[in-house]
Amino acid sequence: MKIFVVNAGSSSLKYQLIDMENEQVLCKGLCERIGVEGSCISHKSADGKVYETETPMPTHSEAFQSVVFAMTKSDAKVIDSFDDISAIGHRIVQGGSIFKGSCIITPEALNDIEELGALAPLHNPAHVLAIKACIETFGSEKPQVAVFDTSFHQTMPAKAYMFPIPYKYFTDYKVRKYGAHGTSHNFVSSRCAEIMDKDIKDLKIITCHLGNGCSITAVKGGECIDTSMGFTPLDGFMMGTRTGTLDPSAITFIAEKENLSPADLNRIFNKESGVLGVSGVSNDNRDVVAAAKEGNERAQLAIDMQRYQIAKFIGSYVAAMNGVDAIVFTGGIGENDAALRAEVCGYLTYLGITVDTDKNALRGENKITTDDSRVSVYVIPTNEELAIARDTLALVK
Ligand code: ADP
């Protein structure tokens, strides 16, 4: 069975085709600038063949048609026809309190995803466009599945997901913590239990997804009991361009001083803050680390702040679970930045964590602590596309 995994944004479309017999990626690609001048597709097959072209894509429908061409007719083709594809799995950012797991996309589910656009205006409307374009391109008979970033976090108790604001904002507008990166936290925590050869029901795991966006989740007995991202992916600790948690009065103070609108604040705190805002160098971890090495003090400060905040979140989740058996690092930074992992673990020696420096320097999936470390720390590469494909397969089978 082949599963087509789709991650659609308002002007972009990322995709992978996965053969579920061996869970191998057959091809992957990206359509960019959908709806604007200069739309293009970049497609790569597993054997390294590339198809890249600029072609008009006024809507997601034309983007899918380009993908069909790339997959079935281009020099980098991997299948003869889309009939070879059993189902389509969509990454959906916001499932609200409605979706507690992945689901087959029925007209009712599509309607719910559309309505949840109020909570994720940058994402859900784009997902809906992509789902409708798939129906147009592949027909309504081709099963489509929605896999939500939020559903893994739906097990949080109210004491974790409620905000201490007047209750009417929860009842009237559904303002609460939803979390994000759920597919990744679910994937790496399950894999962690597998590596440890233990039943996840008996484990307390803290998963750190550190990429451009960053979040940390407390997974107790296989269920999320708390997570750092909140109402939106802006909450938690500092990321490439996002603030993480802020004193609300700092926000109102700055807004008054500079006469800023809510839209201005959204832009500043989502796109101009975090590691970029403090360092003034870049949102990319590698650039900031390089600048710090050359003596840039603000770059060093940004690095220090982020690592300190990560350690504090981990500590708070040790408290929330009354213990921890394993900590997992994943995402572009979590998987690749050995110095960050060593420094964060350095804050946690009170837990009996001892990092094995040689193992920490290795690439790929590894346990990075010594055998006598009281808590095991792992690097586990995340694979959200594979997780989406697995859920899709399970639902359409
Ligand atoms: P996204 O959240 O967009 O999926 P990624 O998970 O790919 O992002 O993470 C991107 C981040 O990972 C960037 O800040 C990048 O600098 C960092 N990163 C990638 N490779 C390395 C590396 N070898 N060393 C340090 N940081 C890295």
XYZ file of C-alpha atoms and ligand atoms in Angstrom:
424
model
C 0.000 0.000 0.000
C 1.242 3.463 -0.883
C 0.219 6.478 1.177
C 0.467 10.060 -0.054
C 1.281 12.400 2.864
C 0.363 16.070 2.467
C 1.413 19.052 4.559
C -0.295 22.083 3.046
C 0.216 25.727 3.901
C -1.557 28.699 2.383
C 1.015 29.071 -0.396
C 2.974 25.836 -0.123
C 2.474 22.106 -0.372
C 4.955 19.611 1.037
C 4.424 15.955 0.222
C 5.876 12.473 0.474
C 4.843 9.179 -1.031
C 5.532 6.293 1.339
C 5.424 2.604 0.505
C 3.978 1.037 3.649
C 5.292 -2.455 2.794
C 8.725 -1.311 3.975
C 7.941 2.250 5.174
C 10.321 3.646 2.554
C 9.881 7.101 1.053
C 9.425 6.745 -2.728
C 9.561 10.471 -3.428
C 9.147 13.815 -1.752
C 8.633 17.342 -2.919
C 7.489 20.866 -2.401
C 5.234 23.232 -4.349
C 5.881 26.859 -3.474
C 4.333 30.241 -4.223
C 0.864 28.795 -4.815
C -1.485 31.663 -5.700
C 1.345 34.093 -6.416
C 3.703 34.811 -9.288
C 6.525 32.311 -9.857
C 4.880 29.095 -8.576
C 7.241 26.146 -8.765
C 7.559 22.485 -7.901
C 10.659 20.704 -6.698
C 10.321 16.906 -6.670
C 12.864 14.226 -5.869
C 12.564 10.454 -6.203
C 14.236 8.037 -3.802
C 16.821 7.110 -6.437
C 17.951 10.727 -6.604
C 16.184 11.886 -9.790
C 14.970 15.463 -9.654
C 12.115 17.250 -11.401
C 11.971 21.004 -10.940
C 9.923 23.465 -12.903
C 8.151 26.786 -12.673
C 4.502 26.455 -13.636
C 1.377 28.488 -12.843
C -0.422 27.305 -9.701
C -3.238 29.757 -9.021
C -4.755 27.338 -6.471
C -3.881 24.117 -4.635
C -5.648 22.146 -7.407
C -2.989 23.088 -9.963
C -0.322 22.275 -7.375
C -1.722 18.744 -6.988
C -1.875 18.385 -10.771
C 1.833 19.257 -10.906
C 2.511 16.666 -8.206
C 0.582 14.046 -10.211
C 2.674 14.896 -13.262
C 5.909 14.722 -11.270
C 4.995 11.362 -9.736
C 3.541 9.660 -12.805
C 5.046 11.224 -15.926
C 8.210 13.220 -15.221
C 11.768 11.872 -15.452
C 11.577 11.425 -11.685
C 8.316 9.424 -11.845
C 7.783 6.734 -9.202
C 4.332 5.318 -10.044
C 2.285 4.788 -13.212
C -0.949 6.271 -11.947
C -2.528 7.719 -8.841
C -4.683 4.574 -8.727
C -1.571 2.989 -7.172
C -2.082 5.219 -4.116
C -4.400 3.823 -1.464
C -5.057 6.943 0.600
C -4.020 10.493 1.391
C -2.941 11.567 4.888
C -3.100 15.269 5.749
C -1.224 17.032 8.515
C -3.753 19.310 10.230
C -2.469 21.901 12.700
C -5.565 22.486 14.839
C -8.089 19.852 15.881
C -9.385 21.799 18.898
C -11.199 19.745 21.520
C -13.154 17.965 18.803
C -10.508 15.634 17.417
C -8.936 13.362 20.008
C -7.290 11.214 17.348
C -6.804 10.933 13.612
C -9.922 10.417 11.491
C -11.218 9.698 8.011
C -12.198 13.004 6.423
C -15.976 12.988 5.983
C -17.952 16.092 4.954
C -18.718 16.644 8.675
C -15.044 16.365 9.672
C -14.100 18.774 6.885
C -16.677 21.214 8.183
C -15.253 20.950 11.720
C -11.688 21.484 10.456
C -12.909 24.573 8.603
C -14.642 25.957 11.694
C -11.506 25.400 13.772
C -9.847 27.918 11.452
C -10.851 30.509 14.043
C -8.169 28.988 16.317
C -5.538 28.522 13.567
C -6.208 31.152 10.916
C -2.842 30.654 9.205
C -3.171 26.896 8.908
C -6.607 25.256 8.952
C -8.048 27.258 6.033
C -5.067 26.135 3.943
C -5.616 22.493 4.982
C -9.251 22.774 3.907
C -8.218 24.151 0.510
C -5.820 21.226 0.089
C -8.430 18.621 1.075
C -10.954 20.102 -1.357
C -8.316 20.242 -4.095
C -7.549 16.544 -3.444
C -11.227 15.685 -3.885
C -11.206 17.658 -7.147
C -7.984 16.068 -8.388
C -8.280 12.476 -7.161
C -12.059 12.073 -6.742
C -14.145 11.692 -3.595
C -13.587 7.923 -3.571
C -9.898 8.264 -2.638
C -9.870 8.038 1.183
C -8.404 11.037 2.983
C -7.311 11.035 6.610
C -6.661 13.961 8.961
C -3.822 13.690 11.478
C -3.842 16.543 13.981
C -0.883 18.259 15.675
C -3.115 18.756 18.695
C -4.802 15.385 19.212
C -1.960 13.765 21.207
C -2.365 16.595 23.721
C -6.083 16.020 24.232
C -5.356 13.788 27.236
C -4.148 16.805 29.276
C -6.212 17.355 32.403
C -8.073 20.665 32.807
C -5.567 21.840 35.434
C -2.908 21.714 32.708
C -4.838 23.132 29.768
C -6.809 25.942 31.426
C -5.470 29.509 31.533
C -5.991 31.610 34.673
C -8.171 34.194 32.908
C -11.913 34.891 33.276
C -13.715 31.620 32.600
C -15.954 33.173 29.946
C -13.017 33.334 27.515
C -12.872 29.555 27.699
C -16.628 29.069 27.312
C -17.151 31.824 24.721
C -14.007 31.520 22.612
C -12.437 28.157 23.595
C -9.263 29.889 24.770
C -7.148 27.151 26.390
C -3.923 25.258 25.844
C -4.055 22.926 22.814
C -0.347 22.282 22.263
C 1.334 21.428 18.971
C 3.917 19.024 17.467
C 1.720 16.225 18.910
C 2.499 13.831 16.064
C 6.208 14.201 16.772
C 5.921 13.874 20.575
C 3.755 10.775 20.109
C 6.190 9.255 17.588
C 9.377 9.768 19.604
C 7.867 8.801 22.969
C 6.566 5.524 21.480
C 9.934 4.880 19.886
C 11.660 5.644 23.190
C 9.615 2.955 24.969
C 10.461 0.539 22.144
C 14.194 1.240 22.466
C 13.993 0.844 26.234
C 12.081 -2.403 25.701
C 9.494 -1.304 28.248
C 5.731 -0.877 28.191
C 5.091 2.838 27.655
C 2.331 2.556 30.279
C 5.090 2.177 32.898
C 7.188 5.122 31.732
C 7.494 8.822 32.435
C 9.076 10.447 29.374
C 9.873 14.084 28.601
C 10.117 14.761 24.869
C 11.898 17.894 23.594
C 11.073 18.790 19.995
C 13.585 21.517 19.128
C 13.382 22.860 15.589
C 12.381 26.258 14.251
C 9.380 25.805 16.505
C 10.158 24.201 19.866
C 8.002 22.380 22.380
C 8.432 20.036 25.326
C 5.871 17.454 26.439
C 5.398 15.388 29.580
C 4.282 11.892 28.572
C 3.099 9.747 31.459
C 2.021 6.177 30.745
C 1.954 6.988 27.015
C -0.359 9.983 27.417
C 0.422 13.673 27.248
C -0.246 15.277 30.621
C 1.239 18.681 29.809
C 2.969 20.456 26.969
C 4.743 23.775 26.551
C 2.944 25.181 23.519
C -0.394 26.707 24.376
C -3.386 28.253 22.674
C -1.063 28.638 19.679
C 2.511 27.540 18.948
C 3.744 30.857 20.366
C 3.690 29.661 23.975
C 6.389 27.784 25.877
C 10.050 28.793 25.681
C 11.994 30.867 23.176
C 12.295 29.540 19.638
C 13.930 30.714 16.399
C 11.634 33.719 16.016
C 8.949 33.199 18.689
C 8.969 34.460 22.245
C 7.494 31.599 24.223
C 5.864 32.633 27.498
C 5.966 36.360 28.294
C 4.700 38.496 31.123
C 1.397 39.807 29.651
C 2.106 43.255 31.062
C 5.298 43.489 28.994
C 3.052 43.030 25.968
C 0.551 45.737 26.922
C 3.414 48.072 27.943
C 5.173 47.730 24.563
C 1.846 48.046 22.711
C 1.089 51.319 24.491
C 4.610 52.722 24.049
C 4.703 51.992 20.317
C 0.982 52.240 19.558
C 0.859 48.696 18.205
C -2.198 46.788 16.971
C -2.870 43.113 17.804
C -1.665 42.277 14.274
C 1.616 44.163 14.920
C 2.095 42.300 18.197
C 1.411 38.975 16.507
C 4.064 39.725 13.916
C 6.660 40.919 16.427
C 6.208 38.046 18.884
C 5.896 35.341 16.188
C 8.435 36.464 13.609
C 10.876 38.962 15.128
C 11.496 37.609 18.620
C 13.095 34.527 20.160
C 16.677 33.704 19.217
C 16.511 36.132 16.280
C 15.172 38.986 18.393
C 17.736 38.621 21.171
C 20.789 37.805 19.033
C 20.002 40.144 16.141
C 21.889 37.581 14.044
C 19.500 34.948 12.717
C 16.688 32.583 13.620
C 18.833 29.678 12.472
C 20.560 27.921 15.354
C 23.701 27.188 13.330
C 24.261 30.856 12.432
C 23.768 31.968 16.017
C 26.120 29.317 17.419
C 28.736 30.360 14.839
C 28.320 34.052 15.754
C 28.668 33.261 19.468
C 31.892 31.352 18.761
C 33.229 34.477 17.083
C 32.498 36.469 20.228
C 29.063 37.954 19.513
C 27.716 38.503 23.040
C 24.050 38.795 22.096
C 24.272 35.557 20.138
C 25.776 33.906 23.226
C 23.021 35.411 25.402
C 20.314 34.006 23.091
C 21.904 30.552 23.263
C 22.252 30.746 27.056
C 18.643 31.858 27.468
C 17.217 29.120 25.265
C 19.163 26.305 26.919
C 18.285 27.608 30.398
C 14.602 27.777 29.504
C 14.636 24.238 28.081
C 16.175 22.938 31.319
C 13.551 24.795 33.365
C 10.707 23.256 31.356
C 12.173 19.789 31.759
C 12.470 20.414 35.500
C 8.854 21.524 35.721
C 7.698 18.349 33.970
C 9.744 16.197 36.315
C 7.683 17.859 39.043
C 4.425 17.434 37.092
C 5.045 13.671 36.725
C 6.778 13.252 40.090
C 9.776 11.736 38.314
C 11.150 10.922 34.902
C 12.577 7.768 33.324
C 13.742 9.148 30.005
C 14.287 12.414 28.176
C 14.214 12.561 24.371
C 15.745 15.188 22.092
C 14.397 15.530 18.557
C 13.915 18.121 15.761
C 16.670 19.849 13.771
C 18.329 21.311 16.879
C 17.567 18.440 19.260
C 18.972 15.881 16.823
C 22.046 17.822 15.742
C 23.253 20.183 18.451
C 25.337 18.066 20.831
C 26.533 21.126 22.759
C 22.960 22.158 23.507
C 22.102 18.662 24.739
C 25.190 18.541 26.948
C 24.469 21.962 28.433
C 20.784 21.230 29.089
C 21.714 17.925 30.752
C 24.302 19.842 32.783
C 21.416 21.647 34.504
C 19.881 18.265 35.367
C 22.675 16.484 37.207
C 20.459 16.587 40.337
C 18.382 13.925 38.560
C 21.432 11.672 38.368
C 21.901 12.302 34.649
C 25.395 11.616 33.317
C 26.048 12.293 29.655
C 28.464 10.051 27.759
C 30.392 12.635 25.720
C 31.368 10.176 22.976
C 27.822 8.906 22.499
C 26.479 12.452 22.543
C 28.751 13.288 19.607
C 27.267 10.517 17.427
C 24.628 11.128 14.744
C 21.191 9.528 14.515
C 19.244 7.522 17.078
C 21.288 7.026 20.239
C 21.238 6.826 23.988
C 23.561 9.627 25.050
C 23.836 8.866 28.761
C 26.128 6.425 30.538
C 24.723 3.061 31.627
C 24.725 4.137 35.283
C 22.857 7.392 34.572
C 19.667 7.339 36.683
C 17.650 8.876 33.838
C 18.293 7.797 30.240
C 18.569 10.525 27.632
C 18.024 9.711 23.958
C 18.313 11.364 20.586
C 15.473 10.049 18.428
C 15.006 11.542 14.955
C 11.375 12.445 14.479
C 9.421 11.374 11.411
C 6.065 13.118 11.341
C 5.348 12.049 7.747
C 5.783 8.383 8.615
C 3.553 8.829 11.682
C 0.867 10.402 9.465
C 1.223 7.570 6.937
C 0.904 4.934 9.695
C -2.263 6.534 11.084
C -3.681 6.852 7.570
C -2.985 3.205 6.825
C -4.489 2.081 10.128
C -7.701 4.015 9.446
C -8.211 2.977 5.830
C -7.325 -0.675 6.325
P 11.219 22.871 11.504
O 10.727 23.213 12.857
O 10.998 23.944 10.497
O 10.841 21.483 11.024
P 13.856 21.724 11.883
O 13.370 20.658 12.796
O 14.406 21.330 10.561
O 12.801 22.873 11.657
O 14.995 22.535 12.686
C 15.609 23.658 12.155
C 16.683 24.106 13.144
O 17.641 23.050 13.320
C 17.454 25.331 12.666
O 17.586 26.263 13.721
C 18.819 24.738 12.334
O 19.861 25.653 12.550
C 18.921 23.587 13.309
N 19.921 22.627 12.835
C 19.850 21.859 11.729
N 20.990 21.144 11.579
C 21.803 21.487 12.613
C 23.123 21.112 13.015
N 23.839 20.219 12.321
N 23.626 21.668 14.146
C 22.915 22.566 14.844
N 21.660 22.963 14.518
C 21.120 22.438 13.422
